[in-house]
Amino acid sequence: MIDLNQISQLIIPVAHAQEAAASSGGIAVLGLNVKFFIAQLINFGILLLIFWKWILPGVTKAMQARTERIEKSLTDADRIEKEKKEFDIWRQAEMGKARTEASSIVTAAQTEAGNAKQAILDQTKQDQQKLVDQAKTQIESEKNKALQDAKGELADLVINATEKILRKKLDSKVDQEYIKESLGLVK
Amino acid sequence: MLSLPPLAAEPIFHIGSFPITNAYINSTLGVVVFAVFAYFLNRSAKKYYATGAPKGLVNFFEYLIEFVLGYIDGVTHDRKKTMKFLPIVGGMFFFILFSNWVGLLPGTGSFGLYRGGEFLPILRPANTDLNLTLAMAVFAVVASHILGIFTIGFFKYANKFIKFGDIYQAIKSLSPIKILVAFIEFFVGLIEVFSEVAKMVSLSLRLFGNIFAGEVLLTVLASLIAGYGAFLIPIPFMLLELIVGIVQATVFSMLTLVYLSIATSEIHGHVEENHQEIEVSEVEAI
């Protein structure tokens, strides 16, 4: 509950203050005093000095350094981006050149390979023909030699058979048998 | 028994012949807290900046500084100037905010001693002492003049107040209108000198008045209702005082910033001057 006596007590100090102000010229009642003023000024000065010299530098220097680092990073990022774009353009051009060069190299290589292949094929065909010819000649000579050998052998057999026929004087039936026998050996 | 805080801070003890008041104890406490904070901040800063990204206290303080830098940048539009004003404006803002908020903590105004049957609180919000608010206001205005002189030169700066240069130029032009305007501006310049005193008075009284009124309001509300009501009723008003604390810290530091900004900028014409004066009046209206 609000007590009216207490409200009246509020008014009394104000009235006292007004009286004191009237008697002391007004300024003393506010507590203004040169000594206190200087003391508070010194206190405030010390506080500002602490703030200025001791609190701010550590943090603001670090903040400044960080800001500079971020600005530098942004500048570097812009520069890198620009360089990347330039590099991309250069790379595209170089890739185009390389592709053209590679294409001409491949074409030249293909032509050269085709020529080399044709040359090798021709050479191989020639060598093959040569070998076939050599083989044919050798087979012909071997065949001739074999025929000669067979003829010689046949002649010997005929001679042997004739000799045997003549030595034993056998009849025609026995002759025939010998001849057949001899001919059977020839086969 | 209702005991309203007196307008003047009360002496608690003496060092030699010098009386130490409860508000002075609070402002000294602020200095000590700032020094301790600086110690821990530097220790954390060394640790974190060596390893990379900041954490904890350093990170939080960086956020606060970024916030304040944003505000200052909004007025100066020049990061170089912002960095020059930051120690004054930032220091002022954090100190006023700390002093205002610490006054709401239990212990301030409630712990004390009885002397001659009267209760004397050992701690009293620092900004309820007009000596401190006036000291800060004087510092702000004097600093703006010193920085102004160093930035734009003594004679150019003096010409903002004592406009002999304008009268000379007007007489040289032989134009009666220009001469009349120059003389009017000369007297306006003289009025500016008085406005500098008004700046100190308004800055100091505004902060003192708001914070002292808050103290009185909380005391009255706590005393009006007996029982648990005495604890519950002031709570919404304490929350309001939190807002008042930050608003007053912002107003004081922003006005100081505007004074610094005006003092360190060259006068190009009346339009710009008027624009800056509008900005000041907008902040003062808060």
Short mmCIF file of C-alpha atoms in Angstrom, two decimals:
data_model
loop_
_atom_site.label_atom_id
_atom_site.label_comp_id
_atom_site.label_asym_id
_atom_site.label_seq_id
_atom_site.Cartn_x
_atom_site.Cartn_y
_atom_site.Cartn_z
CA MET A 1 0.00 0.00 0.00
CA ILE A 2 1.20 3.52 -0.77
CA ASP A 3 1.89 5.43 2.38
CA LEU A 4 1.13 9.15 2.16
CA ASN A 5 3.53 9.86 5.04
CA GLN A 6 6.34 8.42 2.97
CA ILE A 7 5.37 10.61 -0.01
CA SER A 8 5.56 13.62 2.27
CA GLN A 9 9.02 12.43 3.31
CA LEU A 10 10.01 12.62 -0.34
CA ILE A 11 9.12 16.26 -0.48
CA ILE A 12 11.09 17.21 2.62
CA PRO A 13 14.60 16.48 1.23
CA VAL A 14 13.71 18.38 -1.95
CA ALA A 15 12.64 21.32 0.16
CA HIS A 16 15.89 21.03 2.15
CA ALA A 17 17.86 20.97 -1.09
CA GLN A 18 16.06 24.08 -2.30
CA GLU A 19 16.86 25.82 0.96
CA ALA A 20 20.52 24.78 0.74
CA ALA A 21 20.65 25.90 -2.88
CA ALA A 22 19.21 29.26 -1.98
CA SER A 23 21.70 29.72 0.88
CA SER A 24 24.81 28.52 -0.99
CA GLY A 25 24.16 30.04 -4.38
CA GLY A 26 22.84 26.83 -6.03
CA ILE A 27 26.04 25.19 -7.19
CA ALA A 28 27.25 23.74 -3.86
CA VAL A 29 24.05 21.75 -3.38
CA LEU A 30 24.92 19.81 -6.55
CA GLY A 31 28.16 18.81 -4.89
CA LEU A 32 30.43 20.71 -7.25
CA ASN A 33 33.84 21.06 -5.70
CA VAL A 34 37.13 21.93 -7.38
CA LYS A 35 39.08 19.23 -5.52
CA PHE A 36 36.55 16.52 -6.38
CA PHE A 37 36.36 17.79 -9.94
CA ILE A 38 40.15 17.52 -10.39
CA ALA A 39 40.20 14.12 -8.70
CA GLN A 40 37.47 12.82 -11.00
CA LEU A 41 39.20 14.38 -14.01
CA ILE A 42 42.43 12.58 -13.10
CA ASN A 43 40.53 9.32 -12.59
CA PHE A 44 38.85 9.69 -15.96
CA GLY A 45 42.19 10.60 -17.57
CA ILE A 46 43.81 7.46 -16.13
CA LEU A 47 40.91 5.38 -17.41
CA LEU A 48 41.19 6.83 -20.92
CA LEU A 49 44.94 6.23 -20.83
CA ILE A 50 44.38 2.57 -19.89
CA PHE A 51 41.82 2.25 -22.66
CA TRP A 52 44.01 4.05 -25.21
CA LYS A 53 47.39 2.55 -24.42
CA TRP A 54 46.62 -0.82 -22.92
CA ILE A 55 43.22 -2.09 -24.06
CA LEU A 56 42.88 -0.88 -27.64
CA PRO A 57 46.30 -1.46 -29.25
CA GLY A 58 46.42 -5.26 -28.85
CA VAL A 59 42.98 -5.76 -30.34
CA THR A 60 42.90 -2.98 -32.96
CA LYS A 61 46.34 -3.91 -34.31
CA ALA A 62 45.24 -7.52 -34.70
CA MET A 63 41.95 -6.39 -36.27
CA GLN A 64 43.81 -4.07 -38.62
CA ALA A 65 46.24 -6.84 -39.55
CA ARG A 66 43.34 -9.21 -40.15
CA THR A 67 41.51 -6.63 -42.27
CA GLU A 68 44.67 -6.09 -44.33
CA ARG A 69 45.13 -9.85 -44.67
CA ILE A 70 41.53 -10.27 -45.82
CA GLU A 71 41.87 -7.37 -48.27
CA LYS A 72 45.12 -8.87 -49.58
CA SER A 73 43.48 -12.28 -49.87
CA LEU A 74 40.59 -10.75 -51.81
CA THR A 75 43.00 -8.89 -54.10
CA ASP A 76 45.02 -12.09 -54.55
CA ALA A 77 41.84 -14.05 -55.23
CA ASP A 78 40.83 -11.49 -57.90
CA ARG A 79 44.32 -11.64 -59.40
CA ILE A 80 44.32 -15.45 -59.35
CA GLU A 81 40.87 -15.50 -60.92
CA LYS A 82 42.08 -13.15 -63.67
CA GLU A 83 45.23 -15.21 -64.18
CA LYS A 84 43.15 -18.39 -64.28
CA LYS A 85 40.94 -16.89 -66.98
CA GLU A 86 44.01 -15.81 -68.96
CA PHE A 87 45.54 -19.25 -68.46
CA ASP A 88 42.32 -20.91 -69.64
CA ILE A 89 42.35 -18.79 -72.81
CA TRP A 90 46.05 -19.60 -73.34
CA ARG A 91 45.42 -23.30 -72.61
CA GLN A 92 42.54 -23.40 -75.10
CA ALA A 93 44.74 -21.82 -77.78
CA GLU A 94 47.64 -24.15 -76.98
CA MET A 95 45.33 -27.15 -76.95
CA GLY A 96 43.99 -26.13 -80.37
CA LYS A 97 47.53 -25.80 -81.67
CA ALA A 98 48.55 -29.12 -80.14
CA ARG A 99 45.49 -30.83 -81.58
CA THR A 100 46.25 -29.50 -85.08
CA GLU A 101 49.89 -30.49 -84.70
CA ALA A 102 48.96 -33.93 -83.38
CA SER A 103 46.50 -34.40 -86.19
CA SER A 104 49.13 -33.55 -88.82
CA ILE A 105 51.63 -35.83 -87.06
CA VAL A 106 49.13 -38.68 -87.02
CA THR A 107 48.32 -38.14 -90.71
CA ALA A 108 52.03 -38.10 -91.60
CA ALA A 109 52.63 -41.16 -89.44
CA GLN A 110 49.72 -42.98 -91.04
CA THR A 111 50.99 -42.15 -94.54
CA GLU A 112 54.49 -43.23 -93.61
CA ALA A 113 53.21 -46.38 -91.96
CA GLY A 114 51.13 -47.15 -95.06
CA ASN A 115 54.16 -46.72 -97.28
CA ALA A 116 56.33 -48.79 -94.97
CA LYS A 117 53.66 -51.49 -94.82
CA GLN A 118 53.38 -51.58 -98.60
CA ALA A 119 57.13 -51.75 -98.95
CA ILE A 120 57.34 -54.57 -96.42
CA LEU A 121 54.51 -56.41 -98.14
CA ASP A 122 56.20 -56.05 -101.53
CA GLN A 123 59.49 -57.20 -100.08
CA THR A 124 57.77 -60.12 -98.37
CA LYS A 125 56.02 -61.09 -101.58
CA GLN A 126 59.29 -61.00 -103.46
CA ASP A 127 61.03 -63.06 -100.78
CA GLN A 128 58.14 -65.47 -100.73
CA GLN A 129 58.23 -65.84 -104.53
CA LYS A 130 61.93 -66.36 -104.35
CA LEU A 131 61.52 -69.06 -101.70
CA VAL A 132 58.73 -70.72 -103.67
CA ASP A 133 60.91 -70.68 -106.80
CA GLN A 134 63.84 -72.08 -104.86
CA ALA A 135 61.62 -74.79 -103.38
CA LYS A 136 60.22 -75.66 -106.78
CA THR A 137 63.68 -75.91 -108.28
CA GLN A 138 64.85 -78.03 -105.39
CA ILE A 139 61.78 -80.29 -105.62
CA GLU A 140 62.32 -80.64 -109.38
CA SER A 141 65.93 -81.55 -108.90
CA GLU A 142 65.05 -83.96 -106.08
CA LYS A 143 62.37 -85.50 -108.24
CA ASN A 144 64.74 -85.89 -111.16
CA LYS A 145 67.34 -87.35 -108.90
CA ALA A 146 64.78 -89.77 -107.43
CA LEU A 147 63.67 -90.80 -110.89
CA GLN A 148 67.23 -91.35 -111.93
CA ASP A 149 67.80 -93.44 -108.81
CA ALA A 150 64.63 -95.43 -109.47
CA LYS A 151 65.61 -96.04 -113.06
CA GLY A 152 68.97 -97.23 -111.98
CA GLU A 153 67.51 -99.52 -109.39
CA LEU A 154 64.98 -100.88 -111.89
CA ALA A 155 67.67 -101.61 -114.33
CA ASP A 156 69.63 -103.43 -111.66
CA LEU A 157 66.57 -105.43 -110.74
CA VAL A 158 65.86 -106.32 -114.32
CA ILE A 159 69.46 -107.36 -114.75
CA ASN A 160 69.30 -109.42 -111.55
CA ALA A 161 66.07 -111.04 -112.56
CA THR A 162 67.42 -111.81 -116.00
CA GLU A 163 70.52 -113.28 -114.48
CA LYS A 164 68.49 -115.53 -112.22
CA ILE A 165 66.25 -116.65 -115.09
CA LEU A 166 69.16 -117.43 -117.22
CA ARG A 167 71.08 -119.24 -114.50
CA LYS A 168 68.27 -121.60 -113.50
CA LYS A 169 66.80 -121.97 -117.01
CA LEU A 170 63.45 -122.01 -115.72
CA ASP A 171 60.20 -122.35 -117.63
CA SER A 172 58.11 -119.51 -118.68
CA LYS A 173 55.85 -119.96 -115.73
CA VAL A 174 58.69 -119.55 -113.28
CA ASP A 175 60.01 -116.62 -115.34
CA GLN A 176 56.75 -114.91 -115.00
CA GLU A 177 56.83 -115.43 -111.25
CA TYR A 178 60.30 -114.00 -110.97
CA ILE A 179 59.45 -111.09 -113.10
CA LYS A 180 56.36 -110.38 -111.00
CA GLU A 181 58.37 -110.73 -107.81
CA SER A 182 61.00 -108.36 -109.12
CA LEU A 183 58.43 -105.86 -110.24
CA GLY A 184 56.76 -106.13 -106.83
CA LEU A 185 60.02 -105.03 -105.23
CA VAL A 186 60.15 -102.03 -107.52
CA LYS A 187 56.86 -100.71 -106.19
CA MET B 1 12.29 5.39 6.84
CA LEU B 2 12.77 6.67 3.31
CA SER B 3 16.32 7.81 2.62
CA LEU B 4 16.76 9.56 -0.69
CA PRO B 5 20.27 9.88 -2.08
CA PRO B 6 21.55 13.43 -1.67
CA LEU B 7 22.52 15.47 -4.72
CA ALA B 8 26.16 15.62 -3.64
CA ALA B 9 28.32 12.53 -3.16
CA GLU B 10 29.06 11.79 0.50
CA PRO B 11 32.59 11.56 1.88
CA ILE B 12 33.29 8.11 3.32
CA PHE B 13 36.87 8.51 4.52
CA HIS B 14 39.83 10.85 4.12
CA ILE B 15 43.27 10.43 2.64
CA GLY B 16 45.17 13.17 4.41
CA SER B 17 42.88 16.16 4.14
CA PHE B 18 41.29 14.92 0.91
CA PRO B 19 37.83 13.41 1.39
CA ILE B 20 37.05 10.28 -0.62
CA THR B 21 33.40 10.20 -1.67
CA ASN B 22 31.31 7.14 -2.43
CA ALA B 23 30.95 8.18 -6.08
CA TYR B 24 34.73 8.60 -6.30
CA ILE B 25 35.14 5.05 -4.94
CA ASN B 26 32.88 3.83 -7.74
CA SER B 27 34.76 5.71 -10.46
CA THR B 28 38.07 4.38 -9.05
CA LEU B 29 36.51 0.92 -9.09
CA GLY B 30 35.81 1.53 -12.78
CA VAL B 31 39.47 2.37 -13.37
CA VAL B 32 40.57 -0.78 -11.52
CA VAL B 33 38.10 -2.94 -13.45
CA PHE B 34 39.36 -1.46 -16.73
CA ALA B 35 42.97 -2.17 -15.68
CA VAL B 36 42.15 -5.77 -14.73
CA PHE B 37 40.17 -6.19 -17.94
CA ALA B 38 43.13 -4.81 -19.91
CA TYR B 39 45.46 -7.31 -18.23
CA PHE B 40 43.27 -10.32 -19.04
CA LEU B 41 42.48 -9.03 -22.52
CA ASN B 42 46.16 -8.61 -23.38
CA ARG B 43 46.95 -12.05 -21.98
CA SER B 44 44.17 -13.64 -24.04
CA ALA B 45 45.11 -11.57 -27.09
CA LYS B 46 48.73 -12.79 -26.95
CA LYS B 47 47.53 -16.37 -26.62
CA TYR B 48 44.92 -16.30 -29.39
CA TYR B 49 46.60 -14.07 -31.92
CA ALA B 50 49.63 -16.34 -31.79
CA THR B 51 47.53 -19.39 -32.66
CA GLY B 52 45.06 -17.81 -35.07
CA ALA B 53 41.40 -16.94 -34.56
CA PRO B 54 40.40 -15.06 -31.39
CA LYS B 55 38.09 -16.68 -28.83
CA GLY B 56 36.26 -15.80 -25.63
CA LEU B 57 37.07 -12.42 -24.13
CA VAL B 58 39.09 -11.18 -27.11
CA ASN B 59 36.38 -12.21 -29.53
CA PHE B 60 33.71 -10.49 -27.44
CA PHE B 61 35.76 -7.30 -27.13
CA GLU B 62 36.50 -7.35 -30.87
CA TYR B 63 32.75 -7.51 -31.47
CA LEU B 64 32.20 -4.50 -29.18
CA ILE B 65 34.96 -2.54 -30.87
CA GLU B 66 33.56 -3.38 -34.31
CA PHE B 67 30.17 -2.16 -33.09
CA VAL B 68 31.60 1.14 -31.80
CA LEU B 69 33.73 1.57 -34.94
CA GLY B 70 30.60 1.20 -37.06
CA TYR B 71 28.89 3.97 -35.11
CA ILE B 72 31.89 6.30 -35.30
CA ASP B 73 32.32 5.57 -39.01
CA GLY B 74 28.69 6.59 -39.51
CA VAL B 75 29.55 10.09 -38.26
CA THR B 76 33.10 10.61 -39.53
CA HIS B 77 32.85 8.68 -42.86
CA ASP B 78 36.62 8.35 -42.56
CA ARG B 79 38.33 5.32 -40.95
CA LYS B 80 41.48 7.33 -40.20
CA LYS B 81 39.49 9.86 -38.18
CA THR B 82 37.51 7.05 -36.58
CA MET B 83 40.69 5.42 -35.31
CA LYS B 84 41.83 8.81 -33.95
CA PHE B 85 38.56 9.37 -32.04
CA LEU B 86 38.09 5.77 -30.89
CA PRO B 87 40.18 6.02 -27.68
CA ILE B 88 38.21 9.06 -26.47
CA VAL B 89 34.74 8.10 -27.66
CA GLY B 90 35.09 4.36 -26.97
CA GLY B 91 36.68 4.88 -23.56
CA MET B 92 33.96 7.35 -22.63
CA PHE B 93 31.18 5.05 -23.83
CA PHE B 94 32.42 1.96 -22.00
CA PHE B 95 33.19 3.88 -18.81
CA ILE B 96 29.78 5.58 -18.67
CA LEU B 97 28.04 2.31 -19.49
CA PHE B 98 30.00 0.45 -16.82
CA SER B 99 29.34 3.15 -14.22
CA ASN B 100 25.63 3.27 -15.03
CA TRP B 101 25.14 -0.48 -14.95
CA VAL B 102 27.30 -1.16 -11.93
CA GLY B 103 24.99 1.19 -10.02
CA LEU B 104 22.20 -1.34 -10.50
CA LEU B 105 24.12 -4.22 -8.93
CA PRO B 106 23.29 -5.26 -5.39
CA GLY B 107 25.70 -3.57 -3.02
CA THR B 108 25.69 -0.17 -4.68
CA GLY B 109 23.61 2.05 -2.43
CA SER B 110 22.77 -0.78 -0.04
CA PHE B 111 26.12 -1.48 1.72
CA GLY B 112 27.20 1.36 3.93
CA LEU B 113 27.81 2.68 7.35
CA TYR B 114 25.83 4.74 9.85
CA ARG B 115 27.35 8.04 10.81
CA GLY B 116 25.48 10.33 13.18
CA GLY B 117 22.39 8.20 12.70
CA GLU B 118 22.48 8.65 8.93
CA PHE B 119 23.11 5.84 6.49
CA LEU B 120 26.04 6.47 4.13
CA PRO B 121 26.30 4.03 1.21
CA ILE B 122 29.91 3.09 0.46
CA LEU B 123 29.20 2.77 -3.24
CA ARG B 124 27.18 5.24 -5.28
CA PRO B 125 26.85 5.27 -9.09
CA ALA B 126 29.77 7.33 -10.35
CA ASN B 127 27.64 9.37 -12.72
CA THR B 128 25.45 10.64 -9.88
CA ASP B 129 28.39 12.88 -8.99
CA LEU B 130 28.26 16.07 -11.05
CA ASN B 131 32.03 16.46 -10.62
CA LEU B 132 32.63 13.36 -12.74
CA THR B 133 30.09 14.19 -15.44
CA LEU B 134 31.42 17.76 -15.62
CA ALA B 135 35.01 16.47 -15.76
CA MET B 136 34.09 14.24 -18.69
CA ALA B 137 32.20 17.05 -20.43
CA VAL B 138 35.09 19.48 -19.97
CA PHE B 139 37.49 16.83 -21.22
CA ALA B 140 35.31 16.18 -24.30
CA VAL B 141 34.97 19.85 -25.24
CA VAL B 142 38.63 20.72 -24.53
CA ALA B 143 39.80 17.63 -26.44
CA SER B 144 37.65 18.67 -29.42
CA HIS B 145 39.29 22.14 -29.42
CA ILE B 146 42.81 20.74 -29.09
CA LEU B 147 42.24 18.20 -31.87
CA GLY B 148 40.60 20.92 -33.98
CA ILE B 149 43.63 23.22 -33.60
CA PHE B 150 46.04 20.38 -34.43
CA THR B 151 44.00 19.22 -37.41
CA ILE B 152 43.08 22.44 -39.21
CA GLY B 153 45.55 24.91 -37.71
CA PHE B 154 45.22 27.57 -35.00
CA PHE B 155 44.15 30.56 -37.13
CA LYS B 156 41.61 28.67 -39.22
CA TYR B 157 40.19 27.17 -36.06
CA ALA B 158 40.10 30.51 -34.24
CA ASN B 159 38.24 31.98 -37.22
CA LYS B 160 35.33 29.68 -36.34
CA PHE B 161 34.75 31.83 -33.25
CA ILE B 162 36.38 35.20 -33.87
CA LYS B 163 35.70 35.93 -37.52
CA PHE B 164 38.08 38.80 -38.23
CA GLY B 165 39.06 37.08 -41.46
CA ASP B 166 35.50 37.25 -42.77
CA ILE B 167 35.22 40.97 -41.89
CA TYR B 168 38.52 41.65 -43.68
CA GLN B 169 37.37 39.76 -46.80
CA ALA B 170 33.98 41.58 -46.74
CA ILE B 171 35.57 45.02 -46.40
CA LYS B 172 37.94 44.13 -49.24
CA SER B 173 34.98 43.27 -51.47
CA LEU B 174 33.38 46.71 -50.72
CA SER B 175 29.92 45.11 -50.78
CA PRO B 176 27.65 46.57 -48.06
CA ILE B 177 25.61 43.36 -47.84
CA LYS B 178 28.72 41.22 -47.40
CA ILE B 179 30.04 43.62 -44.75
CA LEU B 180 26.72 43.46 -42.88
CA VAL B 181 26.67 39.65 -43.07
CA ALA B 182 30.29 39.50 -41.90
CA PHE B 183 29.50 41.64 -38.85
CA ILE B 184 26.46 39.51 -38.03
CA GLU B 185 28.61 36.38 -38.39
CA PHE B 186 31.24 37.97 -36.14
CA PHE B 187 28.68 38.28 -33.35
CA VAL B 188 27.37 34.75 -34.10
CA GLY B 189 30.96 33.57 -33.67
CA LEU B 190 31.10 35.23 -30.26
CA ILE B 191 27.87 33.48 -29.32
CA GLU B 192 29.59 30.22 -30.36
CA VAL B 193 32.10 30.80 -27.56
CA PHE B 194 29.24 30.79 -25.07
CA SER B 195 27.75 27.73 -26.75
CA GLU B 196 30.98 25.88 -25.93
CA VAL B 197 30.28 26.49 -22.25
CA ALA B 198 26.68 25.45 -22.80
CA LYS B 199 27.92 22.19 -24.33
CA MET B 200 29.79 21.33 -21.13
CA VAL B 201 26.84 22.27 -18.94
CA SER B 202 24.29 20.38 -21.02
CA LEU B 203 26.48 17.28 -21.38
CA SER B 204 27.23 17.06 -17.68
CA LEU B 205 23.77 17.93 -16.39
CA ARG B 206 22.01 15.57 -18.82
CA LEU B 207 24.01 12.54 -17.72
CA PHE B 208 23.97 13.50 -14.04
CA GLY B 209 20.24 14.26 -14.13
CA ASN B 210 19.23 11.04 -15.86
CA ILE B 211 21.28 8.72 -13.69
CA PHE B 212 20.49 10.55 -10.44
CA ALA B 213 16.79 10.58 -11.33
CA GLY B 214 16.98 6.84 -11.92
CA GLU B 215 18.53 6.33 -8.49
CA VAL B 216 15.84 8.44 -6.86
CA LEU B 217 13.11 6.63 -8.79
CA LEU B 218 14.37 3.20 -7.70
CA THR B 219 14.71 4.35 -4.09
CA VAL B 220 11.20 5.81 -4.05
CA LEU B 221 9.66 2.73 -5.66
CA ALA B 222 11.44 0.41 -3.22
CA SER B 223 10.18 2.52 -0.30
CA LEU B 224 6.58 3.04 -1.35
CA ILE B 225 5.32 -0.50 -0.81
CA ALA B 226 6.17 -2.60 2.21
CA GLY B 227 6.94 -6.35 2.20
CA TYR B 228 7.83 -8.32 -0.95
CA GLY B 229 6.49 -5.49 -3.08
CA ALA B 230 9.59 -3.51 -2.16
CA PHE B 231 11.65 -6.10 -4.06
CA LEU B 232 9.25 -6.70 -6.95
CA ILE B 233 8.07 -3.19 -7.88
CA PRO B 234 11.50 -1.76 -8.80
CA ILE B 235 12.39 -4.71 -11.11
CA PRO B 236 10.73 -3.33 -14.29
CA PHE B 237 12.24 0.06 -13.52
CA MET B 238 15.67 -1.52 -13.07
CA LEU B 239 15.28 -2.98 -16.56
CA LEU B 240 14.34 0.50 -17.72
CA GLU B 241 17.47 1.82 -16.01
CA LEU B 242 19.53 -0.68 -18.00
CA ILE B 243 18.17 0.94 -21.15
CA VAL B 244 18.65 4.43 -19.73
CA GLY B 245 22.26 3.49 -18.92
CA ILE B 246 23.07 2.45 -22.46
CA VAL B 247 21.11 5.35 -24.01
CA GLN B 248 22.89 7.94 -21.86
CA ALA B 249 26.30 6.37 -22.57
CA THR B 250 25.48 6.47 -26.29
CA VAL B 251 24.20 10.08 -26.17
CA PHE B 252 27.21 11.36 -24.25
CA SER B 253 29.75 9.59 -26.46
CA MET B 254 27.89 10.41 -29.70
CA LEU B 255 27.72 14.11 -28.80
CA THR B 256 31.42 14.06 -27.96
CA LEU B 257 32.04 12.38 -31.31
CA VAL B 258 30.01 15.03 -33.14
CA TYR B 259 31.92 17.81 -31.32
CA LEU B 260 35.22 16.16 -32.26
CA SER B 261 34.06 15.66 -35.82
CA ILE B 262 32.90 19.28 -36.23
CA ALA B 263 36.03 20.66 -34.61
CA THR B 264 38.36 18.69 -36.88
CA SER B 265 36.57 19.43 -40.14
CA GLU B 266 37.22 22.52 -42.24
CA ILE B 267 34.29 24.89 -42.81
CA HIS B 268 33.24 24.76 -46.45
CA GLY B 269 30.01 26.66 -46.15
CA HIS B 270 26.97 27.31 -44.10
CA VAL B 271 25.03 24.34 -45.50
CA GLU B 272 27.46 21.80 -44.04
CA GLU B 273 27.69 23.67 -40.76
CA ASN B 274 23.91 23.75 -40.47
CA HIS B 275 23.72 20.03 -41.32
CA GLN B 276 26.15 19.23 -38.49
CA GLU B 277 24.21 21.43 -36.10
CA ILE B 278 21.03 19.55 -37.03
CA GLU B 279 22.82 16.27 -36.21
CA VAL B 280 23.82 17.64 -32.80
CA SER B 281 20.31 18.82 -32.03
CA GLU B 282 18.91 15.39 -33.06
CA VAL B 283 21.22 13.59 -30.61
CA GLU B 284 20.53 16.16 -27.91
CA ALA B 285 16.81 15.63 -28.38
CA ILE B 286 17.25 12.06 -27.13
#
